[in-house]
């Protein structure tokens, strides 16, 4: 299957700082990317849908000014957690789909473990 | 998006066949059924997808009855490495445009 790569795999940052997470589709053009957050022993929670060249669509309850999403190219989307606090510590996962292609499933990155201290 | 219901957890032993059933009573005509596997601290991995009857690949089989209100993921001869969370999703191809995840089933395979 297609490959989606996230970077970094883990990051520790101080409270109040910002952290950027990258999501790249390595062998296909991702017209749409999704960002999820997952807390321990819980399911994935969709945060936002990112469409190339347009503003992201955020799910209810997700602060768009805190979680900045940029999808500037067909192979890269970034999630920036601004002014991070300990409660933002979580596992962040992206997925990508080529809605103009023939792929039938969403491809997921390996996830990024964010710890805010 | 159709809601799915799965058992929260299941236990099995190595070498056994494991069947995980998912209920999706409100599945729409155009919806597909997709299953993902997730290991701790990793992103979900696609297992199998189907629309009706039976689908089989090198990893699993997916059984879908005629009314499509449920589906069963069958894992033949599980091993310890199959211990993971399994998610059933219903929606357009790819589990729905937004790929919304339910609670999943935590499978624990014992030696």
Short mmCIF file of C-alpha atoms in Angstrom, two decimals:
data_model
loop_
_atom_site.label_atom_id
_atom_site.label_comp_id
_atom_site.label_asym_id
_atom_site.label_seq_id
_atom_site.Cartn_x
_atom_site.Cartn_y
_atom_site.Cartn_z
CA UNK A 1 0.00 0.00 0.00
CA UNK A 2 0.88 3.66 -0.20
CA UNK A 3 3.19 5.17 2.40
CA UNK A 4 2.45 8.10 4.67
CA UNK A 5 5.30 9.38 6.78
CA UNK A 6 5.06 11.52 9.89
CA UNK A 7 7.85 13.49 11.46
CA UNK A 8 8.87 13.55 14.21
CA UNK A 9 7.89 10.22 15.74
CA UNK A 10 8.06 11.75 19.17
CA UNK A 11 8.69 15.18 20.61
CA UNK A 12 8.99 16.69 24.05
CA UNK A 13 8.44 20.39 24.43
CA UNK A 14 8.09 22.94 27.18
CA UNK A 15 4.74 24.38 28.08
CA UNK A 16 4.01 27.53 26.09
CA UNK A 17 6.06 26.61 23.06
CA UNK A 18 4.81 25.53 19.64
CA UNK A 19 5.41 22.23 17.93
CA UNK A 20 5.09 21.39 14.24
CA UNK A 21 4.28 17.89 13.00
CA UNK A 22 4.72 16.98 9.35
CA UNK A 23 2.72 14.45 7.36
CA UNK A 24 3.96 13.42 3.94
CA UNK A 25 2.53 11.12 1.32
CA UNK A 26 5.57 9.49 -0.22
CA UNK A 27 4.26 7.81 -3.34
CA UNK A 28 0.93 9.38 -4.14
CA UNK A 29 -0.75 12.74 -4.23
CA UNK A 30 -2.87 13.31 -1.17
CA UNK A 31 -5.66 15.66 -2.11
CA UNK A 32 -7.05 15.27 1.37
CA UNK A 33 -5.34 14.64 4.68
CA UNK A 34 -6.85 14.06 8.08
CA UNK A 35 -5.46 14.75 11.52
CA UNK A 36 -6.39 12.67 14.55
CA UNK A 37 -5.58 12.74 18.22
CA UNK A 38 -5.55 9.65 20.39
CA UNK A 39 -5.34 9.49 24.16
CA UNK A 40 -4.19 6.33 25.95
CA UNK A 41 -6.58 3.39 25.57
CA UNK A 42 -8.99 5.49 23.56
CA UNK A 43 -9.96 5.52 19.91
CA UNK A 44 -8.77 8.00 17.33
CA UNK A 45 -10.58 11.31 17.41
CA UNK A 46 -10.77 13.25 14.18
CA UNK A 47 -9.52 16.79 14.64
CA UNK A 48 -9.64 18.26 11.15
CA UNK A 49 -9.74 17.62 7.44
CA UNK A 50 -7.06 19.26 5.37
CA UNK A 51 -7.58 19.91 1.68
CA UNK A 52 -4.70 20.97 -0.52
CA UNK A 53 -4.77 24.65 -1.27
CA UNK A 54 -7.67 25.51 0.98
CA UNK A 55 -8.39 26.08 4.64
CA UNK A 56 -8.77 23.09 6.89
CA UNK A 57 -12.15 22.06 8.22
CA UNK A 58 -12.12 21.51 11.97
CA UNK A 59 -14.35 19.19 13.94
CA UNK A 60 -16.57 20.62 16.62
CA UNK A 61 -14.67 21.42 19.78
CA UNK A 62 -11.25 21.63 18.13
CA UNK A 63 -9.65 25.07 18.41
CA UNK A 64 -8.48 26.13 14.99
CA UNK A 65 -6.22 28.84 16.41
CA UNK A 66 -4.48 26.33 18.61
CA UNK A 67 -4.08 23.57 16.07
CA UNK A 68 -2.87 25.22 12.89
CA UNK A 69 -3.06 23.08 9.79
CA UNK A 70 -1.38 23.85 6.50
CA UNK A 71 -1.73 21.72 3.38
CA UNK A 72 0.42 23.64 0.94
CA UNK A 73 1.22 20.83 -1.45
CA UNK A 74 -0.23 17.54 -2.59
CA UNK A 75 2.30 15.62 -0.54
CA UNK A 76 2.65 17.61 2.67
CA UNK A 77 0.37 18.71 5.47
CA UNK A 78 1.55 20.18 8.75
CA UNK A 79 -0.08 20.43 12.14
CA UNK A 80 1.27 23.07 14.51
CA UNK A 81 0.26 22.88 18.14
CA UNK A 82 0.59 26.45 19.35
CA UNK A 83 1.27 27.43 22.95
CA UNK A 84 1.26 23.81 23.97
CA UNK A 85 0.17 22.79 27.44
CA UNK A 86 0.42 19.48 29.26
CA UNK A 87 -3.17 18.62 28.36
CA UNK A 88 -2.14 18.70 24.70
CA UNK A 89 0.11 15.72 25.33
CA UNK A 90 -1.24 12.99 23.10
CA UNK A 91 -0.58 10.74 20.13
CA UNK A 92 -1.22 12.63 16.88
CA UNK A 93 -1.86 10.66 13.70
CA UNK A 94 -2.38 11.78 10.15
CA UNK A 95 -3.93 9.95 7.25
CA UNK A 96 -4.05 10.69 3.57
CA UNK A 97 -6.28 9.80 0.70
CA UNK A 98 -6.16 10.40 -2.98
CA UNK A 99 -9.83 11.13 -3.60
CA UNK A 100 -9.16 11.59 -7.28
CA UNK A 101 -7.53 8.22 -7.62
CA UNK A 102 -8.61 4.64 -7.30
CA UNK A 103 -7.34 3.90 -3.82
CA UNK A 104 -10.03 2.45 -1.63
CA UNK A 105 -8.56 2.98 1.80
CA UNK A 106 -7.02 5.74 3.85
CA UNK A 107 -3.30 5.42 4.60
CA UNK A 108 -2.02 6.37 8.01
CA UNK A 109 1.23 7.75 9.27
CA UNK A 110 3.06 6.11 12.13
CA UNK A 111 1.95 8.78 14.55
CA UNK A 112 3.71 11.42 16.64
CA UNK A 113 3.90 11.19 20.43
CA UNK A 114 3.78 14.70 21.87
CA UNK A 115 4.70 15.26 25.49
CA UNK A 116 4.39 18.74 26.91
CA UNK A 117 6.26 19.33 30.15
CA UNK B 1 -22.00 8.18 8.77
CA UNK B 2 -23.33 4.87 10.03
CA UNK B 3 -22.47 4.07 13.63
CA UNK B 4 -20.71 0.83 14.42
CA UNK B 5 -20.81 -1.35 17.51
CA UNK B 6 -18.11 -3.86 18.38
CA UNK B 7 -17.18 -5.85 21.46
CA UNK B 8 -14.81 -3.86 23.62
CA UNK B 9 -12.37 -6.71 24.07
CA UNK B 10 -11.71 -10.34 23.19
CA UNK B 11 -9.22 -12.94 24.35
CA UNK B 12 -7.88 -15.83 22.30
CA UNK B 13 -5.04 -18.32 22.20
CA UNK B 14 -2.38 -18.77 19.61
CA UNK B 15 -3.45 -20.90 16.67
CA UNK B 16 -7.14 -20.27 17.11
CA UNK B 17 -9.45 -18.58 14.65
CA UNK B 18 -10.81 -15.29 15.90
CA UNK B 19 -14.06 -13.77 14.70
CA UNK B 20 -14.89 -10.17 15.54
CA UNK B 21 -18.39 -9.03 14.73
CA UNK B 22 -19.41 -5.46 14.04
CA UNK B 23 -22.97 -4.16 13.97
CA UNK B 24 -23.89 -1.35 11.61
CA UNK B 25 -27.67 -1.25 11.44
CA UNK B 26 -27.83 2.09 9.63
CA UNK B 27 -25.46 1.23 6.82
CA UNK B 28 -26.28 3.08 3.60
CA UNK B 29 -26.56 1.58 0.16
CA UNK B 30 -23.26 3.06 -1.01
CA UNK B 31 -21.33 2.26 2.14
CA UNK B 32 -18.42 -0.15 2.28
CA UNK B 33 -17.17 -1.91 5.40
CA UNK B 34 -13.51 -1.47 6.23
CA UNK B 35 -11.41 -2.94 9.02
CA UNK B 36 -8.20 -1.49 10.42
CA UNK B 37 -5.66 -2.87 12.87
CA UNK B 38 -3.74 -0.71 15.30
CA UNK B 39 -0.76 -1.64 17.46
CA UNK B 40 0.22 0.51 20.44
CA UNK B 41 1.91 3.76 19.45
CA UNK B 42 1.40 3.14 15.75
CA UNK B 43 -1.02 4.40 13.15
CA UNK B 44 -3.89 2.15 11.99
CA UNK B 45 -3.18 -0.32 9.24
CA UNK B 46 -5.72 -1.36 6.61
CA UNK B 47 -6.76 -5.00 6.86
CA UNK B 48 -9.67 -5.63 4.54
CA UNK B 49 -12.65 -4.01 2.90
CA UNK B 50 -15.87 -5.38 1.47
CA UNK B 51 -19.35 -4.51 0.29
CA UNK B 52 -21.25 -7.80 0.46
CA UNK B 53 -20.83 -11.57 0.80
CA UNK B 54 -17.28 -12.64 1.49
CA UNK B 55 -13.90 -11.09 0.88
CA UNK B 56 -10.61 -12.81 1.58
CA UNK B 57 -7.02 -11.64 1.40
CA UNK B 58 -3.73 -12.94 2.71
CA UNK B 59 -4.44 -11.59 6.18
CA UNK B 60 -8.13 -12.07 6.92
CA UNK B 61 -11.61 -12.80 5.69
CA UNK B 62 -14.62 -10.54 5.90
CA UNK B 63 -18.09 -12.00 6.00
CA UNK B 64 -21.07 -9.76 5.23
CA UNK B 65 -24.63 -11.10 5.35
CA UNK B 66 -27.21 -10.17 2.76
CA UNK B 67 -28.79 -7.42 4.88
CA UNK B 68 -25.33 -5.88 5.49
CA UNK B 69 -26.33 -4.79 8.98
CA UNK B 70 -23.34 -6.56 10.44
CA UNK B 71 -20.00 -7.94 9.37
CA UNK B 72 -17.49 -10.37 10.81
CA UNK B 73 -13.74 -10.11 10.56
CA UNK B 74 -12.14 -13.53 10.68
CA UNK B 75 -8.48 -13.92 11.57
CA UNK B 76 -7.26 -17.47 10.93
CA UNK B 77 -4.78 -19.03 13.33
CA UNK B 78 -3.86 -15.96 15.31
CA UNK B 79 -0.43 -15.45 16.81
CA UNK B 80 0.81 -13.31 19.66
CA UNK B 81 1.62 -10.58 17.16
CA UNK B 82 -2.06 -10.23 16.30
CA UNK B 83 -2.67 -8.66 19.70
CA UNK B 84 -3.98 -5.24 18.72
CA UNK B 85 -7.08 -3.08 18.48
CA UNK B 86 -9.33 -3.75 15.52
CA UNK B 87 -11.62 -1.06 14.17
CA UNK B 88 -14.67 -1.53 11.98
CA UNK B 89 -15.61 1.48 9.87
CA UNK B 90 -18.56 2.03 7.58
CA UNK B 91 -18.74 4.63 4.86
CA UNK B 92 -17.68 5.25 1.32
CA UNK B 93 -14.60 3.48 0.04
CA UNK B 94 -11.93 4.08 2.63
CA UNK B 95 -14.29 3.94 5.56
CA UNK B 96 -15.99 7.20 4.88
CA UNK B 97 -14.69 10.48 3.62
CA UNK B 98 -13.73 11.47 7.14
CA UNK B 99 -12.83 7.97 8.34
CA UNK B 100 -14.48 8.25 11.74
CA UNK B 101 -13.33 5.62 14.22
CA UNK B 102 -15.50 3.86 16.76
CA UNK B 103 -14.24 2.36 19.99
CA UNK B 104 -12.68 -0.71 18.39
CA UNK B 105 -12.13 -4.21 19.76
CA UNK B 106 -9.04 -4.92 21.80
CA UNK B 107 -7.87 -8.44 20.94
CA UNK B 108 -5.45 -10.12 23.31
CA UNK B 109 -3.81 -13.31 22.09
CA UNK B 110 -2.32 -15.54 24.73
CA UNK B 111 0.34 -18.20 24.39
#
